[in-house]
Amino acid sequence: MSSPSPLEGDKVPSHILALLARLHAESLQQEASIARADYDANVIHGNMKDKFIALEPEKCHFVYQLARAINAKYIVEAGTSYGVSTIYLALAVAANCRTTGGVGKVIGTEHEGAKAEKARAYWEECGDIVKDVVELREGDLRETLKEGLGTVDLLLLDIWTPMALPTLKLVQPKLRPGAVVITDNTIGSAAGYQELLEYMQAPGSGFTNLTLPYNKGLEMSVYSPN
Ligand SMILES: C[S@@+](CC[C@H](N)C(=O)[O-])C[C@H]1O[C@@H](n2cnc3c(N)ncnc32)[C@H](O)[C@@H]1O
């Protein structure tokens, strides 16, 4: 028998669980009709303008559980889309602050204005527990993440592959020792992630890396600089 989700264990309000179930279902339904060619780096921006491409539920549950385990209170997410994974991150940060005190934050990033607006509406629907934790930086993350970051416990890279390494390089100076970087689809999109993976796997990079056997792969990297 499998365990209930960690969100249920943490008594997340039922209206949030229902919203997440609805948004995941919508995202998975959309994805079923997206062709592989639509993910090509030359067309992906246009073709995914109105698509969720949300992190799958089981990966979201893992990231939530991980954020709880490392007591993450400052998380950066690239990118946010309609804000599904952001909800999990915000709930984990809120739970960590409840347990061990302090104030937490999730920095979301999204360059599609219509997606950002919808994401804000979903967070509003969740209520203060989510809304109060999230700071959405609207625009190209290569600009919006340049300044004003605190010490980062967790970085979620759920972004078009060419953006992954530039994002990591922007955020890396703010990663605390022991910070975790999660990168989605590192098996399914291995070619696109080649530069990022070579960078993180290089001797002396400061990262240790493990590919988790989720659908299309999920890379978990721990930052331990010398
Ligand atoms: C895979 S989706 C994120 C899904 C989200 N994490 C979730 O689980 O709901 C990637 C998002 O990154 C956004 N994006 C791509 N390049 C970006 C950039 N340079 N700056 C900000 N956002 C970007 C896209 O518009 C897209 O919505």
XYZ file of N, CA and C and ligand atoms in Angstrom:
705
model
N 0.853 -1.196 0.000
C 0.000 0.000 0.000
C 0.889 1.246 0.000
N 0.654 2.175 -0.914
C 1.512 3.367 -0.930
C 1.005 4.406 0.073
N 1.925 5.266 0.501
C 1.588 6.269 1.505
C 0.699 7.346 0.905
N -0.101 8.009 1.744
C -0.798 9.205 1.245
C 0.257 10.261 0.927
N -0.091 11.265 0.140
C 0.919 12.256 -0.233
C 1.382 13.007 1.013
N 2.628 13.528 0.975
C 3.107 14.286 2.144
C 2.246 15.508 2.427
N 1.545 16.013 1.420
C 0.669 17.170 1.659
C -0.488 16.772 2.566
N -1.016 15.561 2.324
C -2.110 15.100 3.184
C -1.597 14.912 4.605
N -0.376 14.356 4.718
C 0.233 14.177 6.042
C 0.381 15.507 6.769
N 0.632 16.568 6.005
C 0.805 17.899 6.602
C -0.522 18.661 6.719
N -1.604 17.959 6.420
C -2.958 18.535 6.556
C -3.150 19.803 5.727
N -2.679 19.767 4.491
C -2.925 20.881 3.570
C -4.434 20.974 3.327
N -4.992 22.179 3.346
C -6.445 22.328 3.204
C -6.993 21.649 1.935
N -8.176 21.084 2.071
C -8.726 20.268 0.978
C -8.986 21.083 -0.288
N -9.282 22.397 -0.142
C -9.555 23.159 -1.376
C -8.263 23.306 -2.207
N -7.099 23.280 -1.535
C -5.821 23.359 -2.278
C -5.537 22.013 -2.955
N -5.792 20.935 -2.244
C -5.585 19.613 -2.843
C -6.488 19.446 -4.067
N -7.705 19.933 -3.958
C -8.644 19.817 -5.090
C -8.170 20.671 -6.267
N -7.688 21.874 -5.974
C -7.179 22.749 -7.044
C -5.980 22.081 -7.733
N -5.055 21.544 -6.941
C -3.865 20.893 -7.526
C -4.278 19.719 -8.414
N -5.239 18.930 -7.948
C -5.688 17.775 -8.745
C -6.262 18.259 -10.082
N -7.030 19.330 -10.035
C -7.642 19.883 -11.255
C -6.567 20.407 -12.209
N -5.601 21.136 -11.681
C -4.562 21.736 -12.532
C -3.649 20.653 -13.132
N -3.320 19.652 -12.333
C -2.490 18.551 -12.870
C -3.239 17.839 -13.996
N -4.529 17.598 -13.778
C -5.307 16.880 -14.796
C -5.328 17.683 -16.097
N -5.515 18.988 -15.979
C -5.552 19.853 -17.162
C -4.196 19.821 -17.883
N -3.130 19.899 -17.085
C -1.785 19.918 -17.664
C -1.491 18.606 -18.392
N -1.816 17.488 -17.752
C -1.509 16.186 -18.370
C -2.339 15.978 -19.632
N -3.562 16.480 -19.616
C -4.424 16.370 -20.806
C -3.832 17.185 -21.966
N -3.372 18.390 -21.652
C -2.734 19.227 -22.680
C -1.506 18.532 -23.255
N -0.688 18.010 -22.347
C 0.591 17.421 -22.787
C 0.395 16.248 -23.722
N -0.727 15.525 -23.526
C -0.993 14.363 -24.382
C -1.144 14.793 -25.844
N -1.503 16.063 -26.062
C -1.723 16.495 -27.451
C -0.553 17.333 -27.988
N 0.531 17.412 -27.228
C 1.695 18.171 -27.697
C 2.648 17.224 -28.425
N 3.046 17.609 -29.631
C 3.964 16.747 -30.402
C 5.400 16.995 -29.955
N 6.255 15.998 -30.169
C 7.659 16.128 -29.774
C 8.306 17.339 -30.438
N 7.902 17.579 -31.702
C 8.492 18.702 -32.460
C 8.188 20.054 -31.812
N 7.097 20.120 -31.045
C 6.728 21.387 -30.398
C 7.738 21.798 -29.319
N 8.538 20.824 -28.857
C 9.520 21.118 -27.810
C 10.848 21.598 -28.387
N 10.925 21.649 -29.734
C 12.180 22.091 -30.356
C 12.526 23.510 -29.877
N 13.811 23.723 -29.589
C 14.239 25.007 -29.015
C 13.834 26.206 -29.869
N 13.678 26.009 -31.192
C 13.341 27.142 -32.062
C 11.870 27.541 -31.989
N 11.026 26.609 -31.561
C 9.580 26.884 -31.589
C 8.925 26.819 -30.210
N 9.664 26.353 -29.230
C 9.045 26.047 -27.930
C 8.385 27.282 -27.296
N 9.036 28.454 -27.419
C 8.474 29.660 -26.795
C 7.062 29.925 -27.295
N 6.913 29.896 -28.627
C 5.603 30.189 -29.226
C 4.595 29.094 -28.934
N 5.030 27.843 -29.073
C 4.080 26.731 -28.965
C 3.611 26.465 -27.536
N 4.372 26.925 -26.548
C 4.010 26.622 -25.155
C 3.474 27.850 -24.412
N 3.204 28.909 -25.173
C 2.718 30.171 -24.566
C 1.534 29.967 -23.622
N 0.632 29.038 -23.989
C -0.580 28.845 -23.187
C -0.660 27.432 -22.615
N 0.498 26.777 -22.481
C 0.500 25.393 -21.970
C 1.089 25.347 -20.551
N 0.488 24.487 -19.731
C 0.973 24.346 -18.354
C 2.391 23.757 -18.303
N 2.534 22.573 -18.905
C 3.774 21.763 -18.773
C 4.158 21.696 -17.288
N 3.178 21.436 -16.454
C 3.445 21.400 -15.000
C 4.262 20.164 -14.633
N 5.073 20.319 -13.620
C 5.816 19.192 -13.053
C 4.787 18.135 -12.621
N 5.043 16.875 -12.973
C 4.064 15.825 -12.670
C 3.853 15.685 -11.159
N 2.660 15.203 -10.754
C 2.324 15.129 -9.328
C 3.359 14.386 -8.497
N 3.841 13.234 -9.019
C 4.779 12.457 -8.171
C 6.097 13.208 -7.976
N 6.524 13.973 -8.991
C 7.736 14.784 -8.830
C 7.463 15.938 -7.852
N 6.273 16.513 -7.962
C 5.915 17.611 -7.030
C 5.914 17.103 -5.591
N 5.392 15.891 -5.401
C 5.376 15.331 -4.037
C 6.798 15.130 -3.529
N 7.674 14.651 -4.421
C 9.072 14.459 -4.018
C 9.709 15.800 -3.640
N 9.504 16.801 -4.482
C 10.132 18.100 -4.223
C 9.593 18.693 -2.920
N 8.299 18.502 -2.678
C 7.703 18.976 -1.420
C 8.389 18.295 -0.230
N 8.491 16.971 -0.319
C 9.077 16.184 0.778
C 10.543 16.583 0.997
N 11.244 16.795 -0.117
C 12.658 17.207 -0.046
C 12.777 18.578 0.631
N 11.936 19.511 0.214
C 11.973 20.867 0.790
C 11.698 20.815 2.289
N 10.813 19.891 2.689
C 10.539 19.727 4.125
C 11.764 19.157 4.828
N 12.432 18.177 4.162
C 13.569 17.486 4.797
C 14.735 18.433 5.049
N 14.972 19.342 4.092
C 16.122 20.244 4.258
C 15.702 21.568 4.904
N 14.450 21.621 5.356
C 13.931 22.817 6.031
C 14.113 24.064 5.146
N 13.797 23.905 3.862
C 13.992 25.004 2.909
C 13.032 26.157 3.222
N 13.599 27.349 3.315
C 12.774 28.534 3.572
C 12.982 29.582 2.495
N 13.913 29.320 1.582
C 14.133 30.274 0.489
C 14.391 29.450 -0.774
N 13.420 29.498 -1.661
C 13.455 28.640 -2.851
C 13.335 29.506 -4.101
N 14.115 29.155 -5.126
C 13.979 29.817 -6.429
C 13.446 28.788 -7.418
N 12.459 29.215 -8.186
C 11.855 28.334 -9.177
C 11.971 28.952 -10.567
N 12.587 28.194 -11.486
C 12.661 28.623 -12.881
C 12.104 27.494 -13.743
N 11.004 27.634 -14.461
C 10.080 28.716 -14.461
C 8.781 28.301 -13.755
N 7.868 29.232 -13.796
C 6.658 29.093 -12.977
C 5.422 28.680 -13.763
N 5.312 29.141 -15.019
C 4.139 28.847 -15.846
C 2.865 29.275 -15.088
N 1.891 28.351 -14.938
C 0.653 28.694 -14.242
C 0.750 28.444 -12.728
N 1.973 28.212 -12.261
C 2.184 28.222 -10.807
C 1.836 26.955 -10.066
N 1.832 25.802 -10.754
C 1.457 24.561 -10.062
C 2.557 24.118 -9.091
N 3.786 23.930 -9.598
C 4.873 23.502 -8.695
C 5.105 24.557 -7.613
N 4.867 25.810 -7.954
C 5.050 26.900 -6.987
C 4.177 26.681 -5.753
N 2.981 26.157 -5.977
C 2.066 25.931 -4.849
C 2.689 24.928 -3.876
N 3.263 23.862 -4.414
C 3.919 22.865 -3.549
C 5.085 23.502 -2.787
N 5.882 24.285 -3.518
C 7.054 24.891 -2.882
C 6.617 25.834 -1.762
N 5.592 26.623 -2.044
C 5.111 27.581 -1.042
C 4.549 26.852 0.181
N 3.825 25.761 -0.066
C 3.269 25.000 1.060
C 4.384 24.412 1.922
N 5.449 23.932 1.268
C 6.570 23.360 2.030
C 7.264 24.445 2.852
N 7.489 25.604 2.229
C 8.142 26.711 2.949
C 7.266 27.147 4.125
N 5.968 27.260 3.902
C 5.056 27.674 4.976
C 5.089 26.656 6.117
N 5.116 25.362 5.758
C 5.153 24.315 6.801
C 6.477 24.379 7.566
N 7.567 24.622 6.855
C 8.878 24.715 7.534
C 8.909 25.899 8.499
N 8.325 27.014 8.073
C 8.306 28.195 8.954
C 7.421 27.947 10.169
N 6.325 27.223 9.949
C 5.456 26.895 11.085
C 6.213 26.031 12.086
N 7.000 25.095 11.578
C 7.680 24.130 12.444
C 8.876 24.736 13.155
N 9.684 25.500 12.409
C 10.958 25.951 13.006
C 11.094 27.468 13.057
N 10.026 28.169 12.707
C 10.029 29.623 12.838
C 10.640 30.325 11.635
N 10.604 31.642 11.693
C 11.200 32.441 10.624
C 10.205 32.748 9.510
N 10.702 33.471 8.539
C 9.866 33.903 7.404
C 10.471 33.286 6.149
N 9.631 32.775 5.267
C 10.153 32.116 4.077
C 9.679 32.762 2.790
N 10.297 32.313 1.694
C 9.944 32.905 0.409
C 10.190 31.910 -0.725
N 9.308 31.965 -1.715
C 9.540 31.266 -2.983
C 9.594 32.334 -4.068
N 10.713 32.384 -4.778
C 10.831 33.320 -5.895
C 10.443 32.573 -7.160
N 9.326 32.954 -7.752
C 8.911 32.368 -9.031
C 9.384 33.246 -10.176
N 9.484 32.659 -11.373
C 9.922 33.429 -12.545
C 9.077 33.027 -13.745
N 8.547 34.015 -14.457
C 7.758 33.693 -15.651
C 7.766 34.888 -16.590
N 8.013 34.601 -17.877
C 8.061 35.724 -18.812
C 6.788 35.888 -19.649
N 5.854 34.960 -19.521
C 4.578 35.120 -20.235
C 3.602 35.822 -19.292
N 3.221 37.053 -19.644
C 2.353 37.846 -18.769
C 1.037 37.155 -18.457
N 0.447 36.504 -19.474
C -0.869 35.872 -19.262
C -0.747 34.710 -18.284
N 0.371 33.985 -18.367
C 0.573 32.876 -17.423
C 0.762 33.422 -16.003
N 1.540 34.490 -15.889
C 1.804 35.081 -14.571
C 0.489 35.520 -13.914
N -0.382 36.117 -14.715
C -1.654 36.610 -14.178
C -2.504 35.439 -13.661
N -2.556 34.382 -14.453
C -3.340 33.201 -14.064
C -2.735 32.536 -12.826
N -1.403 32.478 -12.792
C -0.732 31.866 -11.624
C -1.131 32.622 -10.360
N -1.115 33.948 -10.459
C -1.479 34.757 -9.273
C -2.904 34.445 -8.829
N -3.794 34.233 -9.800
C -5.197 33.931 -9.461
C -5.285 32.573 -8.744
N -4.507 31.601 -9.199
C -4.540 30.292 -8.527
C -3.998 30.398 -7.104
N -2.961 31.200 -6.923
C -2.383 31.348 -5.572
C -3.384 32.056 -4.654
N -4.097 33.006 -5.234
C -5.157 33.706 -4.486
C -6.208 32.689 -4.037
N -6.546 31.792 -4.955
C -7.543 30.758 -4.648
C -7.048 29.858 -3.503
N -5.740 29.627 -3.449
C -5.175 28.806 -2.356
C -5.322 29.535 -1.022
N -5.115 30.846 -1.061
C -5.209 31.627 0.177
C -3.847 32.072 0.667
N -3.853 32.711 1.864
C -2.641 33.340 2.405
C -1.475 32.363 2.542
N -1.767 31.113 2.863
C -0.707 30.128 3.111
C 0.244 30.035 1.909
N -0.283 30.255 0.704
C 0.536 30.216 -0.514
C 0.884 31.635 -0.964
N -0.151 32.442 -1.063
C -0.013 33.812 -1.614
C 1.050 34.630 -0.872
N 1.063 34.504 0.438
C 1.971 35.332 1.241
C 3.440 34.941 1.094
N 3.671 33.735 0.568
C 5.042 33.213 0.503
C 5.692 33.492 -0.854
N 4.859 33.632 -1.891
C 5.409 33.696 -3.251
C 5.699 35.122 -3.690
N 6.878 35.302 -4.278
C 7.212 36.557 -4.966
C 7.454 36.179 -6.427
N 6.586 36.645 -7.301
C 6.735 36.303 -8.720
C 7.509 37.400 -9.438
N 8.595 37.006 -10.078
C 9.373 37.963 -10.872
C 9.005 37.756 -12.336
N 8.296 38.732 -12.852
C 7.773 38.623 -14.209
C 8.780 39.199 -15.184
N 9.031 38.484 -16.284
C 10.010 38.932 -17.270
C 11.021 37.838 -17.514
N 12.038 38.144 -18.296
C 13.062 37.151 -18.608
C 13.927 36.920 -17.374
N 13.995 35.679 -16.933
C 14.712 35.400 -15.677
C 16.186 35.765 -15.751
N 16.722 35.866 -16.985
C 18.134 36.254 -17.080
C 18.327 37.687 -16.602
N 17.225 38.449 -16.552
C 17.249 39.798 -15.970
C 16.718 39.787 -14.544
N 15.580 39.102 -14.355
C 14.889 39.231 -13.058
C 15.625 38.543 -11.907
N 16.509 37.601 -12.232
C 17.246 36.920 -11.154
C 18.636 37.508 -10.939
N 18.929 38.564 -11.679
C 20.283 39.136 -11.596
C 20.578 39.709 -10.216
N 19.536 40.242 -9.579
C 19.747 40.926 -8.294
C 18.673 40.549 -7.291
N 18.971 40.877 -6.026
C 17.935 40.795 -4.994
C 17.587 39.384 -4.571
N 18.552 38.470 -4.618
C 18.280 37.117 -4.120
C 18.890 36.952 -2.736
N 18.154 36.263 -1.856
C 18.700 35.893 -0.554
C 19.458 34.582 -0.681
N 19.817 34.010 0.453
C 20.528 32.726 0.453
C 19.540 31.616 0.094
N 19.916 30.828 -0.916
C 18.966 29.885 -1.516
C 19.195 28.469 -0.974
N 18.097 27.847 -0.506
C 18.145 26.463 -0.011
C 17.873 25.463 -1.127
N 17.025 25.881 -2.080
C 16.585 24.931 -3.115
C 16.316 25.699 -4.400
N 16.827 25.149 -5.499
C 16.567 25.724 -6.831
C 15.887 24.654 -7.663
N 14.722 24.983 -8.210
C 14.023 24.062 -9.106
C 14.190 24.549 -10.530
N 14.847 23.736 -11.351
C 15.022 24.075 -12.767
C 13.989 23.286 -13.561
N 12.895 23.950 -13.882
C 11.821 23.342 -14.673
C 11.552 24.321 -15.814
N 12.497 24.384 -16.711
C 12.592 25.496 -17.662
C 13.044 24.925 -18.997
N 12.873 25.691 -20.066
C 13.380 25.223 -21.366
C 14.888 25.006 -21.216
N 15.383 23.923 -21.796
C 16.760 23.501 -21.507
C 17.831 24.576 -21.770
N 17.721 25.404 -22.822
C 18.794 26.390 -23.027
C 18.911 27.409 -21.885
N 17.837 27.520 -21.079
C 17.832 28.485 -19.965
C 18.455 27.906 -18.699
N 18.638 26.590 -18.650
C 18.986 25.945 -17.379
C 20.362 26.383 -16.868
N 21.366 26.304 -17.720
C 22.716 26.660 -17.246
C 22.832 28.161 -16.937
N 22.310 29.056 -17.808
C 22.348 30.481 -17.432
C 21.664 30.752 -16.089
N 20.565 30.028 -15.815
C 19.876 30.226 -14.525
C 20.767 29.759 -13.381
N 21.334 28.579 -13.537
C 22.183 28.056 -12.462
C 23.341 29.015 -12.184
N 23.948 29.542 -13.249
C 25.098 30.430 -13.031
C 24.690 31.711 -12.312
N 23.462 32.178 -12.560
C 22.985 33.375 -11.850
C 22.738 33.090 -10.371
N 22.189 31.915 -10.095
C 21.758 31.602 -8.726
C 22.895 31.002 -7.891
N 23.838 30.369 -8.539
C 24.893 29.625 -7.811
C 25.584 30.436 -6.708
N 25.921 31.720 -6.949
C 26.596 32.464 -5.868
C 25.738 32.599 -4.608
N 24.436 32.377 -4.735
C 23.551 32.514 -3.577
C 23.180 31.166 -2.955
N 23.647 30.048 -3.550
C 23.317 28.730 -2.988
C 24.081 28.524 -1.687
N 23.390 28.091 -0.668
C 24.084 27.795 0.591
C 24.749 26.423 0.465
N 25.809 26.163 1.249
C 26.361 24.815 1.254
C 25.262 23.825 1.636
N 25.126 22.773 0.859
C 24.065 21.796 1.107
C 22.779 22.107 0.370
N 22.760 23.213 -0.364
C 21.561 23.536 -1.158
C 21.357 22.457 -2.214
N 20.093 22.284 -2.593
C 19.761 21.254 -3.579
C 19.254 21.917 -4.859
N 19.731 21.388 -5.992
C 19.225 21.821 -7.298
C 18.483 20.634 -7.910
N 17.223 20.833 -8.234
C 16.435 19.790 -8.892
C 16.206 20.217 -10.343
N 16.536 19.323 -11.264
C 16.363 19.623 -12.692
C 15.453 18.580 -13.308
N 14.416 19.041 -13.989
C 13.422 18.105 -14.515
C 13.812 17.572 -15.894
N 13.436 16.318 -16.141
C 13.571 15.670 -17.463
C 15.008 15.537 -17.942
N 15.924 15.226 -17.057
C 17.328 15.159 -17.487
C 17.640 13.903 -18.298
N 16.752 12.914 -18.275
C 16.942 11.766 -19.177
C 16.211 12.065 -20.498
N 14.949 12.462 -20.389
C 14.142 12.731 -21.594
C 14.726 13.830 -22.461
N 15.350 14.826 -21.839
C 15.915 15.955 -22.597
C 17.429 16.022 -22.407
N 18.071 14.845 -22.380
C 19.511 14.778 -22.077
C 20.330 15.637 -23.043
N 19.967 15.622 -24.321
C 20.765 16.390 -25.301
C 20.689 17.883 -24.973
N 19.491 18.357 -24.657
C 19.314 19.780 -24.338
C 20.045 20.192 -23.066
N 20.162 19.242 -22.154
C 20.802 19.546 -20.864
C 22.299 19.267 -20.852
N 22.867 18.917 -22.029
C 24.266 18.466 -22.047
C 25.208 19.455 -21.347
N 25.061 20.739 -21.683
C 25.983 21.743 -21.098
C 25.810 21.828 -19.584
N 24.557 21.841 -19.145
C 24.283 21.930 -17.706
C 24.883 20.726 -16.977
N 24.642 19.535 -17.526
C 25.103 18.323 -16.846
C 26.627 18.261 -16.849
N 27.249 18.664 -17.953
C 28.721 18.676 -17.981
C 29.264 19.649 -16.941
N 28.601 20.790 -16.812
C 29.024 21.811 -15.841
C 28.925 21.270 -14.418
N 27.811 20.620 -14.099
C 27.606 20.145 -12.722
C 28.429 18.896 -12.422
N 28.736 18.123 -13.492
C 29.480 16.870 -13.269
C 30.998 17.069 -13.360
N 31.440 18.242 -13.762
C 32.884 18.485 -13.919
C 33.580 18.350 -12.555
N 34.781 17.759 -12.537
C 35.514 17.654 -11.265
C 35.706 19.048 -10.660
N 35.464 19.174 -9.385
C 35.635 20.463 -8.718
C 34.463 21.409 -8.902
N 33.373 20.934 -9.504
C 32.211 21.830 -9.743
C 31.549 22.248 -8.435
N 31.743 21.439 -7.392
C 31.048 21.713 -6.130
C 29.721 20.977 -6.037
N 29.323 20.310 -7.140
C 28.041 19.597 -7.131
C 28.262 18.088 -7.091
N 27.445 17.401 -6.293
C 27.322 15.947 -6.444
C 25.950 15.718 -7.064
N 25.862 14.697 -7.917
C 24.656 14.564 -8.749
C 24.114 13.144 -8.718
N 22.800 13.064 -8.759
C 22.138 11.762 -8.765
C 20.903 11.869 -9.655
N 20.776 10.930 -10.608
C 19.583 10.940 -11.467
C 18.525 10.041 -10.839
N 17.400 10.620 -10.498
C 16.328 9.859 -9.858
C 15.417 9.269 -10.935
N 14.924 8.035 -10.701
C 14.202 7.318 -11.756
C 12.731 7.722 -11.914
N 12.462 8.994 -11.928
C 11.109 9.460 -12.257
C 10.962 9.494 -13.777
N 9.735 9.637 -14.256
C 9.457 9.715 -15.686
C 10.387 10.734 -16.365
N 11.154 10.288 -17.337
C 12.110 11.125 -18.093
C 13.263 11.659 -17.238
N 13.353 11.194 -16.008
C 14.503 11.562 -15.171
C 14.301 12.843 -14.391
N 14.857 12.848 -13.200
C 14.828 14.044 -12.349
C 16.187 14.091 -11.655
N 16.947 15.132 -11.933
C 18.307 15.217 -11.397
C 18.275 15.910 -10.042
N 18.929 15.287 -9.072
C 19.056 15.908 -7.754
C 20.540 16.183 -7.528
N 20.886 17.444 -7.415
C 22.286 17.840 -7.244
C 22.410 18.577 -5.923
N 23.470 18.265 -5.214
C 23.709 18.914 -3.919
C 24.966 19.767 -4.051
N 24.861 20.997 -3.593
C 25.985 21.931 -3.722
C 26.827 21.899 -2.454
N 28.058 21.437 -2.591
C 28.976 21.383 -1.431
C 30.318 21.958 -1.861
N 30.403 23.285 -1.979
C 31.647 23.872 -2.460
C 32.773 23.664 -1.437
N 33.998 23.573 -1.930
C 35.123 23.387 -1.012
C 35.500 24.693 -0.353
C 7.999 23.729 -17.836
S 7.242 25.259 -17.593
C 7.204 25.449 -15.832
C 6.143 24.619 -15.163
C 5.990 24.899 -13.681
N 7.225 24.706 -12.969
C 4.922 24.013 -13.082
O 5.220 22.930 -12.587
O 3.757 24.411 -13.128
C 8.523 26.400 -18.006
C 8.099 27.855 -18.005
O 9.264 28.663 -18.108
C 8.921 29.848 -18.803
N 10.151 30.436 -19.344
C 10.896 29.969 -20.374
N 11.967 30.765 -20.579
C 11.903 31.747 -19.654
C 12.724 32.871 -19.333
N 13.833 33.139 -20.031
N 12.358 33.672 -18.314
C 11.236 33.396 -17.576
N 10.417 32.349 -17.836
C 10.744 31.540 -18.859
C 7.947 29.381 -19.883
O 7.123 30.418 -20.330
C 7.185 28.262 -19.157
O 5.955 28.738 -18.682
